PDB file of C-alpha atoms in Angstrom:
ATOM      1  CA  GLU A   1     259.998 -26.110-137.863  1.00 95.00           C
ATOM      2  CA  VAL A   2     261.575 -24.713-134.694  1.00 96.00           C
ATOM      3  CA  GLN A   3     265.321 -25.364-134.684  1.00 97.00           C
ATOM      4  CA  LEU A   4     268.292 -24.447-132.530  1.00 98.00           C
ATOM      5  CA  LEU A   5     271.806 -25.056-133.812  1.00 98.00           C
ATOM      6  CA  GLU A   6     274.745 -24.675-131.440  1.00 98.00           C
ATOM      7  CA  SER A   7     278.364 -24.279-132.428  1.00 98.00           C
ATOM      8  CA  GLY A   8     281.678 -23.206-130.963  1.00 98.00           C
ATOM      9  CA  GLY A   9     282.509 -26.154-128.737  1.00 98.00           C
ATOM     10  CA  ASP A  10     286.145 -27.214-128.694  1.00 97.00           C
ATOM     11  CA  LEU A  11     289.038 -28.582-126.674  1.00 98.00           C
ATOM     12  CA  VAL A  12     290.545 -25.815-124.557  1.00 98.00           C
ATOM     13  CA  GLN A  13     293.113 -25.658-121.773  1.00 98.00           C
ATOM     14  CA  PRO A  14     292.177 -24.724-118.219  1.00 98.00           C
ATOM     15  CA  GLY A  15     292.020 -20.959-117.917  1.00 98.00           C
ATOM     16  CA  GLY A  16     291.104 -20.575-121.571  1.00 98.00           C
ATOM     17  CA  SER A  17     288.073 -19.030-123.267  1.00 98.00           C
ATOM     18  CA  LEU A  18     285.425 -20.026-125.784  1.00 98.00           C
ATOM     19  CA  ARG A  19     282.369 -18.421-127.336  1.00 98.00           C
ATOM     20  CA  LEU A  20     279.368 -20.606-128.025  1.00 98.00           C
ATOM     21  CA  SER A  21     276.670 -19.626-130.509  1.00 98.00           C
ATOM     22  CA  CYS A  22     273.139 -20.849-131.070  1.00 98.00           C
ATOM     23  CA  VAL A  23     271.303 -19.915-134.244  1.00 98.00           C
ATOM     24  CA  ALA A  24     267.520 -20.106-133.992  1.00 98.00           C
ATOM     25  CA  SER A  25     265.013 -20.612-136.777  1.00 98.00           C
ATOM     26  CA  GLY A  26     261.337 -21.357-137.205  1.00 97.00           C
ATOM     27  CA  PHE A  27     260.066 -18.904-134.591  1.00 96.00           C
ATOM     28  CA  THR A  28     260.224 -15.224-133.691  1.00 97.00           C
ATOM     29  CA  PHE A  29     263.491 -15.338-131.753  1.00 97.00           C
ATOM     30  CA  SER A  30     263.153 -11.834-130.341  1.00 97.00           C
ATOM     31  CA  SER A  31     259.950 -12.794-128.515  1.00 96.00           C
ATOM     32  CA  TYR A  32     261.397 -15.570-126.393  1.00 96.00           C
ATOM     33  CA  ALA A  33     263.677 -15.933-123.419  1.00 97.00           C
ATOM     34  CA  MET A  34     266.550 -18.334-123.974  1.00 97.00           C
ATOM     35  CA  ASN A  35     268.754 -20.533-121.842  1.00 97.00           C
ATOM     36  CA  TRP A  36     271.947 -22.538-121.749  1.00 98.00           C
ATOM     37  CA  VAL A  37     271.896 -25.930-120.019  1.00 98.00           C
ATOM     38  CA  ARG A  38     274.885 -28.241-119.783  1.00 98.00           C
ATOM     39  CA  GLN A  39     275.440 -31.928-119.249  1.00 98.00           C
ATOM     40  CA  ALA A  40     278.787 -33.302-118.117  1.00 98.00           C
ATOM     41  CA  PRO A  41     279.719 -36.718-119.549  1.00 97.00           C
ATOM     42  CA  GLY A  42     277.501 -39.394-118.005  1.00 97.00           C
ATOM     43  CA  LYS A  43     275.866 -36.872-115.665  1.00 98.00           C
ATOM     44  CA  GLY A  44     272.543 -35.079-115.347  1.00 98.00           C
ATOM     45  CA  LEU A  45     271.347 -31.710-116.571  1.00 98.00           C
ATOM     46  CA  GLU A  46     272.591 -28.450-115.067  1.00 98.00           C
ATOM     47  CA  TRP A  47     271.101 -25.062-115.819  1.00 98.00           C
ATOM     48  CA  VAL A  48     273.812 -22.522-116.671  1.00 98.00           C
ATOM     49  CA  SER A  49     272.232 -19.218-117.663  1.00 98.00           C
ATOM     50  CA  SER A  50     269.093 -17.494-118.971  1.00 98.00           C
ATOM     51  CA  ILE A  51     268.373 -14.262-120.807  1.00 98.00           C
ATOM     52  CA  SER A  52     265.114 -12.424-121.346  1.00 97.00           C
ATOM     53  CA  SER A  53     263.705 -11.796-124.809  1.00 97.00           C
ATOM     54  CA  SER A  54     265.129  -8.259-124.964  1.00 97.00           C
ATOM     55  CA  GLY A  55     268.414  -9.213-123.362  1.00 97.00           C
ATOM     56  CA  GLY A  56     267.809  -6.818-120.514  1.00 97.00           C
ATOM     57  CA  ASP A  57     267.677  -9.488-117.817  1.00 97.00           C
ATOM     58  CA  THR A  58     270.255 -12.202-117.326  1.00 98.00           C
ATOM     59  CA  TYR A  59     270.647 -14.962-114.759  1.00 98.00           C
ATOM     60  CA  TYR A  60     273.523 -17.287-113.925  1.00 98.00           C
ATOM     61  CA  ALA A  61     274.239 -20.399-111.916  1.00 98.00           C
ATOM     62  CA  ASP A  62     276.608 -19.716-109.021  1.00 98.00           C
ATOM     63  CA  SER A  63     279.080 -22.163-110.568  1.00 98.00           C
ATOM     64  CA  VAL A  64     279.602 -19.892-113.603  1.00 98.00           C
ATOM     65  CA  LYS A  65     278.822 -16.427-112.275  1.00 98.00           C
ATOM     66  CA  GLY A  66     281.619 -13.993-113.046  1.00 98.00           C
ATOM     67  CA  ARG A  67     283.164 -16.313-115.638  1.00 98.00           C
ATOM     68  CA  PHE A  68     280.393 -16.842-118.224  1.00 98.00           C
ATOM     69  CA  THR A  69     278.369 -14.184-120.037  1.00 98.00           C
ATOM     70  CA  ILE A  70     275.115 -14.773-121.897  1.00 98.00           C
ATOM     71  CA  SER A  71     274.023 -12.415-124.649  1.00 98.00           C
ATOM     72  CA  ARG A  72     271.891 -12.335-127.764  1.00 98.00           C
ATOM     73  CA  ASP A  73     271.637 -10.607-131.125  1.00 98.00           C
ATOM     74  CA  ASN A  74     267.971 -10.511-132.050  1.00 98.00           C
ATOM     75  CA  SER A  75     268.766  -9.099-135.503  1.00 98.00           C
ATOM     76  CA  LYS A  76     270.698 -12.290-136.258  1.00 98.00           C
ATOM     77  CA  ASN A  77     268.500 -14.752-134.319  1.00 98.00           C
ATOM     78  CA  THR A  78     271.544 -15.790-132.352  1.00 98.00           C
ATOM     79  CA  LEU A  79     272.214 -16.590-128.718  1.00 98.00           C
ATOM     80  CA  PHE A  80     275.746 -16.520-127.302  1.00 98.00           C
ATOM     81  CA  LEU A  81     277.601 -17.798-124.276  1.00 98.00           C
ATOM     82  CA  GLN A  82     281.068 -16.417-123.586  1.00 98.00           C
ATOM     83  CA  LEU A  83     283.049 -18.831-121.422  1.00 98.00           C
ATOM     84  CA  ASN A  84     286.118 -17.423-119.652  1.00 98.00           C
ATOM     85  CA  SER A  85     288.488 -18.823-117.032  1.00 98.00           C
ATOM     86  CA  LEU A  86     287.434 -22.333-117.989  1.00 98.00           C
ATOM     87  CA  ARG A  87     287.902 -25.174-115.526  1.00 98.00           C
ATOM     88  CA  VAL A  88     288.092 -28.924-115.991  1.00 98.00           C
ATOM     89  CA  GLU A  89     284.666 -29.202-114.366  1.00 98.00           C
ATOM     90  CA  ASP A  90     283.140 -27.070-117.136  1.00 98.00           C
ATOM     91  CA  THR A  91     283.600 -29.993-119.512  1.00 98.00           C
ATOM     92  CA  ALA A  92     280.126 -30.785-120.841  1.00 98.00           C
ATOM     93  CA  VAL A  93     277.741 -30.725-123.752  1.00 98.00           C
ATOM     94  CA  TYR A  94     276.157 -27.275-123.794  1.00 98.00           C
ATOM     95  CA  TYR A  95     272.564 -27.091-124.979  1.00 98.00           C
ATOM     96  CA  CYS A  96     270.673 -24.055-126.172  1.00 98.00           C
ATOM     97  CA  VAL A  97     267.095 -24.184-124.822  1.00 97.00           C
ATOM     98  CA  LYS A  98     264.086 -22.116-125.810  1.00 96.00           C
ATOM     99  CA  ASP A  99     261.884 -20.286-123.313  1.00 92.00           C
ATOM    100  CA  TRP A 100     261.383 -20.354-119.554  1.00 89.00           C
ATOM    101  CA  SER A 101     258.555 -20.450-116.982  1.00 87.00           C
ATOM    102  CA  ILE A 102     255.746 -22.710-118.211  1.00 86.00           C
ATOM    103  CA  TRP A 103     257.575 -23.555-121.437  1.00 88.00           C
ATOM    104  CA  PHE A 104     261.043 -24.170-120.029  1.00 89.00           C
ATOM    105  CA  GLY A 105     262.596 -26.948-122.092  1.00 89.00           C
ATOM    106  CA  VAL A 106     260.137 -26.781-124.987  1.00 91.00           C
ATOM    107  CA  THR A 107     262.914 -26.922-127.580  1.00 96.00           C
ATOM    108  CA  TRP A 108     266.534 -28.062-127.325  1.00 97.00           C
ATOM    109  CA  GLY A 109     269.411 -27.899-129.738  1.00 98.00           C
ATOM    110  CA  GLN A 110     271.632 -30.896-130.427  1.00 98.00           C
ATOM    111  CA  GLY A 111     274.353 -29.482-128.180  1.00 98.00           C
ATOM    112  CA  THR A 112     278.004 -28.548-128.589  1.00 98.00           C
ATOM    113  CA  LEU A 113     280.817 -30.238-126.672  1.00 98.00           C
ATOM    114  CA  VAL A 114     283.229 -28.207-124.580  1.00 98.00           C
ATOM    115  CA  THR A 115     286.236 -30.103-123.287  1.00 98.00           C
ATOM    116  CA  VAL A 116     288.565 -28.434-120.813  1.00 98.00           C
ATOM    117  CA  SER A 117     291.796 -30.348-120.427  1.00 97.00           C
ATOM    118  CA  SER A 118     295.533 -29.829-120.432  1.00 96.00           C
TER     119      SER A 118
ATOM    120  CA  ASP B   1     268.081 -22.882-104.247  1.00 97.00           C
ATOM    121  CA  ILE B   2     265.249 -25.357-104.829  1.00 97.00           C
ATOM    122  CA  VAL B   3     266.529 -28.926-104.702  1.00 98.00           C
ATOM    123  CA  MET B   4     264.707 -31.464-106.867  1.00 98.00           C
ATOM    124  CA  THR B   5     264.908 -35.085-105.730  1.00 98.00           C
ATOM    125  CA  GLN B   6     263.891 -38.008-107.921  1.00 97.00           C
ATOM    126  CA  THR B   7     263.451 -41.610-106.822  1.00 90.00           C
ATOM    127  CA  PRO B   8     264.930 -44.517-108.793  1.00 88.00           C
ATOM    128  CA  LEU B   9     262.769 -47.037-110.586  1.00 87.00           C
ATOM    129  CA  PRO B  10     262.832 -50.701-109.599  1.00 82.00           C
ATOM    130  CA  SER B  11     264.772 -51.549-112.707  1.00 75.00           C
ATOM    131  CA  PRO B  12     264.112 -52.973-115.214  1.00 93.00           C
ATOM    132  CA  VAL B  13     260.401 -52.475-115.902  1.00 94.00           C
ATOM    133  CA  THR B  14     258.491 -55.176-117.751  1.00 94.00           C
ATOM    134  CA  LEU B  15     257.319 -54.247-121.249  1.00 96.00           C
ATOM    135  CA  GLY B  16     253.641 -53.288-121.212  1.00 96.00           C
ATOM    136  CA  GLN B  17     253.593 -52.689-117.459  1.00 96.00           C
ATOM    137  CA  PRO B  18     253.135 -49.300-115.791  1.00 96.00           C
ATOM    138  CA  ALA B  19     255.943 -47.183-114.384  1.00 96.00           C
ATOM    139  CA  SER B  20     255.848 -44.282-111.970  1.00 96.00           C
ATOM    140  CA  ILE B  21     258.586 -41.729-111.297  1.00 97.00           C
ATOM    141  CA  SER B  22     258.475 -39.409-108.299  1.00 97.00           C
ATOM    142  CA  CYS B  23     259.954 -35.972-107.945  1.00 98.00           C
ATOM    143  CA  ARG B  24     260.015 -33.890-104.775  1.00 98.00           C
ATOM    144  CA  SER B  25     261.033 -30.265-104.451  1.00 98.00           C
ATOM    145  CA  SER B  26     262.611 -28.760-101.332  1.00 98.00           C
ATOM    146  CA  GLU B  27     260.021 -25.964-101.357  1.00 97.00           C
ATOM    147  CA  SER B  28     256.727 -25.192-103.001  1.00 96.00           C
ATOM    148  CA  LEU B  29     256.850 -24.664-106.765  1.00 95.00           C
ATOM    149  CA  VAL B  30     253.736 -22.500-106.841  1.00 94.00           C
ATOM    150  CA  HIS B  31     254.678 -19.261-108.583  1.00 91.00           C
ATOM    151  CA  SER B  32     253.428 -15.915-107.297  1.00 89.00           C
ATOM    152  CA  GLY B  33     251.098 -15.833-110.279  1.00 88.00           C
ATOM    153  CA  GLY B  34     249.448 -19.065-109.172  1.00 89.00           C
ATOM    154  CA  ASP B  35     250.877 -21.498-111.707  1.00 92.00           C
ATOM    155  CA  THR B  36     253.310 -24.286-110.858  1.00 95.00           C
ATOM    156  CA  TYR B  37     256.261 -24.471-113.202  1.00 96.00           C
ATOM    157  CA  LEU B  38     257.117 -28.150-112.988  1.00 97.00           C
ATOM    158  CA  ASN B  39     258.041 -29.896-116.228  1.00 97.00           C
ATOM    159  CA  TRP B  40     259.094 -33.419-117.151  1.00 98.00           C
ATOM    160  CA  LEU B  41     261.718 -34.165-119.775  1.00 98.00           C
ATOM    161  CA  GLN B  42     262.763 -37.377-121.490  1.00 98.00           C
ATOM    162  CA  GLN B  43     266.288 -37.996-122.737  1.00 98.00           C
ATOM    163  CA  ARG B  44     266.700 -41.002-124.984  1.00 98.00           C
ATOM    164  CA  PRO B  45     270.210 -42.446-125.371  1.00 97.00           C
ATOM    165  CA  GLY B  46     272.396 -40.192-127.485  1.00 96.00           C
ATOM    166  CA  GLN B  47     269.706 -37.537-127.849  1.00 97.00           C
ATOM    167  CA  PRO B  48     269.064 -34.125-126.325  1.00 98.00           C
ATOM    168  CA  PRO B  49     266.225 -33.943-123.822  1.00 98.00           C
ATOM    169  CA  ARG B  50     262.706 -33.287-125.025  1.00 97.00           C
ATOM    170  CA  LEU B  51     259.709 -31.849-123.218  1.00 97.00           C
ATOM    171  CA  LEU B  52     257.038 -34.383-122.213  1.00 97.00           C
ATOM    172  CA  ILE B  53     254.890 -32.612-119.640  1.00 97.00           C
ATOM    173  CA  TYR B  54     254.603 -28.931-118.716  1.00 96.00           C
ATOM    174  CA  LYS B  55     252.938 -27.272-115.772  1.00 96.00           C
ATOM    175  CA  ILE B  56     252.619 -30.558-113.822  1.00 97.00           C
ATOM    176  CA  SER B  57     250.116 -32.376-115.992  1.00 97.00           C
ATOM    177  CA  ASN B  58     249.908 -30.987-119.533  1.00 97.00           C
ATOM    178  CA  ARG B  59     251.195 -33.265-122.271  1.00 97.00           C
ATOM    179  CA  PHE B  60     253.265 -31.472-124.889  1.00 96.00           C
ATOM    180  CA  SER B  61     252.359 -31.779-128.545  1.00 95.00           C
ATOM    181  CA  GLY B  62     253.026 -35.247-129.947  1.00 96.00           C
ATOM    182  CA  VAL B  63     253.543 -36.939-126.582  1.00 97.00           C
ATOM    183  CA  PRO B  64     251.639 -40.246-126.357  1.00 97.00           C
ATOM    184  CA  ASP B  65     248.723 -40.304-123.950  1.00 96.00           C
ATOM    185  CA  ARG B  66     250.291 -43.150-121.987  1.00 98.00           C
ATOM    186  CA  PHE B  67     252.343 -40.407-120.311  1.00 98.00           C
ATOM    187  CA  SER B  68     250.648 -38.433-117.570  1.00 98.00           C
ATOM    188  CA  GLY B  69     251.749 -36.052-114.841  1.00 98.00           C
ATOM    189  CA  SER B  70     250.224 -35.213-111.502  1.00 98.00           C
ATOM    190  CA  GLY B  71     250.985 -33.602-108.178  1.00 97.00           C
ATOM    191  CA  ALA B  72     250.966 -30.291-106.398  1.00 96.00           C
ATOM    192  CA  GLY B  73     253.096 -28.118-104.146  1.00 93.00           C
ATOM    193  CA  THR B  74     256.245 -30.149-103.594  1.00 97.00           C
ATOM    194  CA  ASP B  75     255.339 -33.674-104.731  1.00 98.00           C
ATOM    195  CA  PHE B  76     254.994 -34.684-108.356  1.00 98.00           C
ATOM    196  CA  THR B  77     254.683 -37.894-110.336  1.00 98.00           C
ATOM    197  CA  LEU B  78     255.195 -38.936-113.933  1.00 98.00           C
ATOM    198  CA  LYS B  79     253.311 -42.075-114.898  1.00 97.00           C
ATOM    199  CA  ILE B  80     253.627 -44.279-117.949  1.00 97.00           C
ATOM    200  CA  SER B  81     250.555 -46.463-118.237  1.00 98.00           C
ATOM    201  CA  ARG B  82     252.178 -49.143-120.402  1.00 97.00           C
ATOM    202  CA  VAL B  83     255.903 -49.030-121.003  1.00 97.00           C
ATOM    203  CA  GLU B  84     256.997 -49.311-124.651  1.00 97.00           C
ATOM    204  CA  PRO B  85     260.499 -50.010-126.023  1.00 96.00           C
ATOM    205  CA  GLU B  86     260.925 -46.397-127.179  1.00 97.00           C
ATOM    206  CA  ASP B  87     260.449 -45.188-123.594  1.00 97.00           C
ATOM    207  CA  VAL B  88     263.971 -46.286-122.638  1.00 97.00           C
ATOM    208  CA  GLY B  89     265.975 -43.333-121.406  1.00 97.00           C
ATOM    209  CA  ILE B  90     266.397 -40.951-118.502  1.00 97.00           C
ATOM    210  CA  TYR B  91     263.557 -38.835-117.166  1.00 98.00           C
ATOM    211  CA  TYR B  92     264.131 -35.488-115.485  1.00 98.00           C
ATOM    212  CA  CYS B  93     261.834 -33.212-113.572  1.00 98.00           C
ATOM    213  CA  ALA B  94     262.649 -29.525-113.795  1.00 98.00           C
ATOM    214  CA  GLN B  95     261.399 -26.479-111.947  1.00 97.00           C
ATOM    215  CA  ALA B  96     261.197 -23.076-113.589  1.00 96.00           C
ATOM    216  CA  THR B  97     259.387 -21.295-110.773  1.00 95.00           C
ATOM    217  CA  GLN B  98     262.457 -19.440-109.573  1.00 95.00           C
ATOM    218  CA  PHE B  99     266.107 -18.916-110.428  1.00 96.00           C
ATOM    219  CA  PRO B 100     268.352 -20.816-110.321  1.00 97.00           C
ATOM    220  CA  LEU B 101     266.360 -23.237-112.463  1.00 97.00           C
ATOM    221  CA  THR B 102     266.993 -26.752-111.218  1.00 97.00           C
ATOM    222  CA  PHE B 103     266.618 -30.326-112.382  1.00 98.00           C
ATOM    223  CA  GLY B 104     266.164 -33.588-110.585  1.00 98.00           C
ATOM    224  CA  GLY B 105     269.057 -35.998-110.807  1.00 97.00           C
ATOM    225  CA  GLY B 106     267.265 -38.112-113.400  1.00 98.00           C
ATOM    226  CA  THR B 107     265.565 -41.504-113.285  1.00 97.00           C
ATOM    227  CA  LYS B 108     266.709 -44.205-115.672  1.00 96.00           C
ATOM    228  CA  LEU B 109     264.088 -46.391-117.301  1.00 96.00           C
ATOM    229  CA  GLU B 110     265.208 -49.788-118.507  1.00 95.00           C
ATOM    230  CA  ILE B 111     262.846 -52.363-119.983  1.00 93.00           C
ATOM    231  CA  LYS B 112     262.852 -56.132-119.906  1.00 91.00           C
TER     232      LYS B 112
END
C-alpha cells in the first residue's frame, strides 16, 4: 500500500524555522517527483513546492521562494521541506503529495500542522 | 500563473440528483506534449484530498462510475450522475501543465 507520513509540524514564532519530513512507503520513492501542498485553516489548497525524482530540479511558489527549501533523501525514502523566516500567513496543514503532471495528486499524506504565532 | 476558477453549486443538492461543477483556466492547459493535465480532487470533511479524475476524464482506481469528467482547452466539468451521502465535501480542480501548479478555489457539495 502506498503511504506518505508527514511529521515535524509545530507551533513556532514568526521569524522561526521548522523542518518537515515525509516518509514514503509502498512504492519506489526514487522514481517519482514529489510535492508539498498546504491548506490554511478553512481555506483551499495551495501548491508550495515540487522536486524531481533525482532532486535535480526544484520549483517553488512565489509566496515561499527564498524562505523554503525542498529536498529529498532517496536512500531513506524521505522528502523534506525546510521552512525559514516563517510568517503568520504560513500557518497551514502541509501535505506531502506524490507525483506531478498526469498523476499530480495521486497520493496524499495525512498532513502536518504548522502554526506560526507569537 | 494559470488561474483556475470554479463555480459554486446551487446548494444543497438533492440526494440522488445530478450535480455538475465547472472549472475554467485562464489559459489553455494543453501541454507541449499534447496531453492536458487537469485533475479533479475530492476532500471529505476532516480528510486529506484524494484524486478522483486525472487528465480531464479518466477515473482513478476505485472511484465510482457516477463521477465523470469532461472538457478541453480552458473549460472543464466534473459531473456526479446521482449524488450519494458520501459525496459531501469540497471538490477542487487542479492544473499540472505548468509551474506554478494551481488549484481552483474549491466547490462545496452539500446534500439535502
